[in-house]
Amino acid sequence: MQGTAVGFARHYADNSEIKTNNRTLEVMVQKDKQRFTEFLNRWRKESVKLYEKLAEWVMVDKFINNLRPAYANILRYQSFRTFKYLIVVGNRIEDDFRRTEIDNAKG
């Protein structure tokens, strides 16, 4: 009997994941040294746990508002309605920041 219960628990472990609400995403911010892609991945892991799914443009807006100012100040004025293009531009910004850091270190 105990083996069956353990097997059941293992099989359905994903279904027992705790759901979250919008507030969790609203207070999640990009850390000082955290790369854009790292924050995006952390954001996505939490967003799939939402009780109620939000429209993608709302999610994009919340995501941008929680980025470090260096990213948010650039992305805020773009009209992203999906994550697809936001990710492309965010990665380009991150690459530019990294190149600038390398150039400053050399010079």
Coordinates of N, CA and C in Angstrom, one line a residue:
M1 N 0.8 -1.2 0.0 CA 0.0 0.0 0.0 C 0.9 1.3 0.0
Q2 N 1.9 1.3 0.8 CA 2.8 2.5 0.9 C 3.5 2.7 -0.4
G3 N 3.9 1.6 -1.1 CA 4.6 1.7 -2.4 C 3.7 2.3 -3.4
T4 N 2.4 2.0 -3.4 CA 1.4 2.6 -4.3 C 1.3 4.1 -4.1
A5 N 1.2 4.5 -2.8 CA 1.1 5.9 -2.5 C 2.3 6.7 -2.9
V6 N 3.4 6.1 -2.7 CA 4.7 6.8 -3.1 C 4.7 6.9 -4.6
G7 N 4.3 5.9 -5.3 CA 4.3 5.9 -6.8 C 3.3 6.9 -7.3
F8 N 2.2 7.0 -6.7 CA 1.1 8.0 -7.0 C 1.7 9.4 -6.8
A9 N 2.3 9.6 -5.7 CA 2.8 11.0 -5.4 C 3.9 11.4 -6.4
R10 N 4.7 10.4 -6.7 CA 5.8 10.8 -7.7 C 5.2 11.1 -9.1
H11 N 4.2 10.3 -9.5 CA 3.7 10.4 -10.8 C 2.9 11.7 -11.0
Y12 N 2.2 12.2 -9.9 CA 1.4 13.4 -10.0 C 2.1 14.6 -9.3
A13 N 3.4 14.5 -9.1 CA 4.1 15.6 -8.3 C 3.9 16.9 -9.0
D14 N 4.0 16.9 -10.4 CA 3.8 18.2 -11.1 C 2.5 18.9 -10.9
N15 N 1.4 18.1 -10.7 CA 0.1 18.6 -10.4 C -0.1 19.3 -9.1
S16 N 0.8 19.0 -8.2 CA 0.7 19.6 -6.8 C 1.5 20.9 -6.7
E17 N 2.0 21.4 -7.8 CA 2.8 22.6 -7.7 C 1.9 23.7 -7.2
I18 N 2.4 24.5 -6.4 CA 1.7 25.6 -5.8 C 1.4 26.7 -6.8
K19 N 0.2 27.1 -7.0 CA -0.2 28.2 -7.9 C 0.1 29.6 -7.2
T20 N 0.3 30.6 -8.0 CA 0.6 31.9 -7.5 C -0.4 32.9 -8.1
N21 N -0.2 34.2 -7.7 CA -1.1 35.2 -8.2 C -0.3 36.3 -8.8
N22 N -1.0 37.3 -9.3 CA -0.3 38.4 -10.1 C 0.7 39.1 -9.2
R23 N 0.4 39.3 -7.9 CA 1.3 40.0 -7.0 C 2.7 39.4 -7.0
T24 N 2.8 38.2 -7.1 CA 4.1 37.5 -7.2 C 5.0 38.1 -8.3
L25 N 4.4 38.2 -9.5 CA 5.1 38.8 -10.6 C 5.3 40.3 -10.5
E26 N 4.4 41.0 -9.8 CA 4.5 42.4 -9.7 C 5.7 42.8 -8.8
V27 N 6.0 41.9 -7.8 CA 7.2 42.3 -6.9 C 8.5 41.6 -7.3
M28 N 8.5 40.8 -8.3 CA 9.7 40.1 -8.8 C 10.5 41.1 -9.7
V29 N 11.7 41.5 -9.2 CA 12.4 42.4 -10.0 C 13.8 41.8 -10.4
Q30 N 14.3 42.4 -11.5 CA 15.6 42.0 -12.0 C 16.7 42.4 -11.0
K31 N 17.5 41.5 -10.6 CA 18.6 41.8 -9.6 C 19.7 42.6 -10.3
D32 N 20.5 43.3 -9.5 CA 21.5 44.2 -10.0 C 22.4 43.6 -11.1
K33 N 22.9 42.4 -10.8 CA 23.9 41.8 -11.7 C 23.2 40.7 -12.6
Q34 N 21.9 40.6 -12.5 CA 21.2 39.5 -13.2 C 21.1 39.9 -14.7
R35 N 21.5 39.0 -15.6 CA 21.3 39.2 -17.0 C 19.9 39.2 -17.4
F36 N 19.6 39.8 -18.5 CA 18.2 39.9 -19.0 C 17.6 38.5 -19.2
T37 N 18.4 37.6 -19.8 CA 17.9 36.2 -20.1 C 17.6 35.4 -18.8
E38 N 18.5 35.7 -17.8 CA 18.3 35.0 -16.5 C 17.0 35.4 -15.8
F39 N 16.7 36.7 -15.9 CA 15.5 37.3 -15.3 C 14.3 36.8 -16.1
L40 N 14.4 36.8 -17.4 CA 13.3 36.3 -18.2 C 13.0 34.8 -17.9
N41 N 14.0 34.0 -17.7 CA 13.7 32.6 -17.3 C 13.1 32.5 -16.0
R42 N 13.5 33.3 -15.0 CA 12.9 33.2 -13.7 C 11.5 33.7 -13.7
W43 N 11.2 34.7 -14.5 CA 9.9 35.3 -14.7 C 9.0 34.2 -15.3
R44 N 9.4 33.6 -16.3 CA 8.6 32.6 -17.0 C 8.2 31.4 -16.1
K45 N 9.2 31.0 -15.2 CA 8.9 29.9 -14.3 C 7.8 30.3 -13.3
E46 N 7.8 31.5 -12.9 CA 6.7 32.0 -12.0 C 5.4 32.2 -12.8
S47 N 5.5 32.7 -14.0 CA 4.3 33.1 -14.7 C 3.4 31.9 -15.1
V48 N 4.0 30.7 -15.3 CA 3.3 29.5 -15.6 C 2.5 29.0 -14.4
K49 N 2.8 29.5 -13.2 CA 2.1 29.1 -12.0 C 0.9 30.0 -11.7
L50 N 0.6 30.9 -12.5 CA -0.6 31.8 -12.3 C -1.9 31.1 -12.2
Y51 N -2.7 31.5 -11.3 CA -4.1 30.9 -11.2 C -4.8 31.3 -12.5
E52 N -4.8 32.6 -12.7 CA -5.5 33.1 -13.9 C -4.5 33.7 -14.9
K53 N -4.6 33.2 -16.1 CA -3.7 33.6 -17.1 C -4.1 35.0 -17.5
L54 N -3.1 35.9 -17.7 CA -3.3 37.3 -18.1 C -3.0 37.4 -19.6
A55 N -3.6 38.4 -20.2 CA -3.3 38.7 -21.6 C -1.8 38.9 -21.8
E56 N -1.3 38.4 -22.9 CA 0.2 38.5 -23.1 C 0.7 39.9 -23.0
W57 N 0.0 40.9 -23.6 CA 0.5 42.3 -23.5 C 0.5 42.8 -22.1
V58 N -0.4 42.3 -21.2 CA -0.3 42.7 -19.8 C 0.9 42.1 -19.2
M59 N 1.2 40.8 -19.5 CA 2.4 40.2 -19.0 C 3.7 40.9 -19.4
V60 N 3.7 41.3 -20.7 CA 4.9 42.0 -21.2 C 5.0 43.3 -20.5
D61 N 4.0 44.0 -20.2 CA 4.0 45.3 -19.5 C 4.6 45.1 -18.1
K62 N 4.1 44.1 -17.4 CA 4.5 43.8 -16.0 C 6.0 43.4 -16.0
F63 N 6.4 42.6 -17.0 CA 7.8 42.2 -17.1 C 8.7 43.4 -17.3
I64 N 8.4 44.3 -18.2 CA 9.2 45.5 -18.5 C 9.3 46.4 -17.3
N65 N 8.2 46.5 -16.5 CA 8.2 47.4 -15.4 C 9.1 46.8 -14.3
N66 N 9.5 45.6 -14.3 CA 10.3 45.0 -13.3 C 11.7 44.8 -13.7
L67 N 12.1 45.3 -14.9 CA 13.5 45.2 -15.3 C 14.3 46.4 -14.7
R68 N 15.6 46.2 -14.6 CA 16.4 47.3 -14.2 C 16.2 48.5 -15.1
P69 N 16.4 49.7 -14.6 CA 16.2 50.9 -15.4 C 16.9 50.9 -16.7
A70 N 18.1 50.4 -16.8 CA 18.9 50.4 -18.0 C 18.1 49.7 -19.1
Y71 N 17.4 48.6 -18.8 CA 16.5 47.9 -19.8 C 15.2 48.6 -19.9
A72 N 14.5 48.8 -18.8 CA 13.2 49.3 -18.8 C 13.0 50.6 -19.5
N73 N 14.0 51.5 -19.3 CA 13.9 52.8 -19.9 C 14.0 52.8 -21.5
I74 N 14.6 51.7 -22.0 CA 14.6 51.6 -23.4 C 13.4 50.8 -23.9
L75 N 13.0 49.8 -23.2 CA 11.9 48.9 -23.7 C 10.5 49.5 -23.4
R76 N 10.4 50.3 -22.4 CA 9.1 50.9 -22.0 C 8.3 51.6 -23.1
Y77 N 9.1 52.2 -24.0 CA 8.5 53.1 -25.0 C 8.3 52.3 -26.4
Q78 N 8.5 51.1 -26.4 CA 8.3 50.2 -27.6 C 6.9 49.7 -27.4
S79 N 6.3 49.3 -28.5 CA 4.9 48.8 -28.5 C 4.9 47.2 -28.6
F80 N 5.5 46.6 -27.7 CA 5.6 45.1 -27.7 C 4.2 44.6 -27.2
R81 N 3.6 43.7 -28.0 CA 2.4 43.1 -27.5 C 2.6 41.6 -27.2
T82 N 3.8 41.1 -27.6 CA 4.1 39.7 -27.3 C 5.6 39.7 -26.8
F83 N 5.9 38.6 -26.2 CA 7.3 38.4 -25.7 C 8.3 38.1 -26.8
K84 N 7.8 37.6 -28.0 CA 8.6 37.2 -29.1 C 9.6 38.3 -29.4
Y85 N 9.1 39.5 -29.7 CA 10.0 40.6 -30.1 C 10.7 41.3 -28.9
L86 N 10.0 41.3 -27.8 CA 10.7 41.8 -26.6 C 11.9 41.1 -26.3
I87 N 11.9 39.8 -26.4 CA 13.1 38.9 -26.2 C 14.2 39.3 -27.1
V88 N 13.9 39.4 -28.4 CA 14.9 39.8 -29.4 C 15.6 41.1 -29.1
V89 N 14.8 42.1 -28.8 CA 15.3 43.4 -28.5 C 16.1 43.4 -27.1
G90 N 15.5 42.7 -26.1 CA 16.2 42.6 -24.8 C 17.6 41.9 -24.9
N91 N 17.6 40.9 -25.7 CA 18.9 40.2 -26.0 C 19.9 41.2 -26.7
R92 N 19.5 42.0 -27.6 CA 20.3 42.9 -28.3 C 20.9 44.0 -27.3
I93 N 20.0 44.4 -26.4 CA 20.4 45.4 -25.4 C 21.5 44.8 -24.5
E94 N 21.2 43.6 -24.1 CA 22.2 42.9 -23.2 C 23.5 42.7 -23.9
D95 N 23.5 42.3 -25.2 CA 24.8 42.2 -25.9 C 25.5 43.5 -26.0
D96 N 24.8 44.6 -26.3 CA 25.4 45.9 -26.4 C 26.0 46.3 -25.0
F97 N 25.3 46.1 -23.9 CA 25.8 46.4 -22.6 C 27.1 45.6 -22.4
R98 N 27.1 44.3 -22.7 CA 28.3 43.5 -22.5 C 29.5 43.9 -23.4
R99 N 29.2 44.3 -24.6 CA 30.3 44.9 -25.5 C 30.9 46.1 -24.9
T100 N 30.0 47.0 -24.4 CA 30.4 48.3 -23.8 C 31.3 48.0 -22.6
E101 N 30.9 47.0 -21.7 CA 31.7 46.7 -20.5 C 33.1 46.2 -20.9
I102 N 33.1 45.4 -22.0 CA 34.4 44.8 -22.5 C 35.3 46.0 -23.0
D103 N 34.7 46.9 -23.8 CA 35.4 48.0 -24.4 C 35.9 48.9 -23.2
N104 N 35.1 49.1 -22.2 CA 35.6 50.0 -21.1 C 36.7 49.3 -20.3
A105 N 36.6 48.0 -20.2 CA 37.7 47.3 -19.5 C 39.0 47.4 -20.2
K106 N 38.9 47.4 -21.5 CA 40.2 47.4 -22.4 C 40.8 48.8 -22.3
G107 N 39.9 49.8 -22.3 CA 40.4 51.1 -22.6 C 40.7 52.1 -21.5

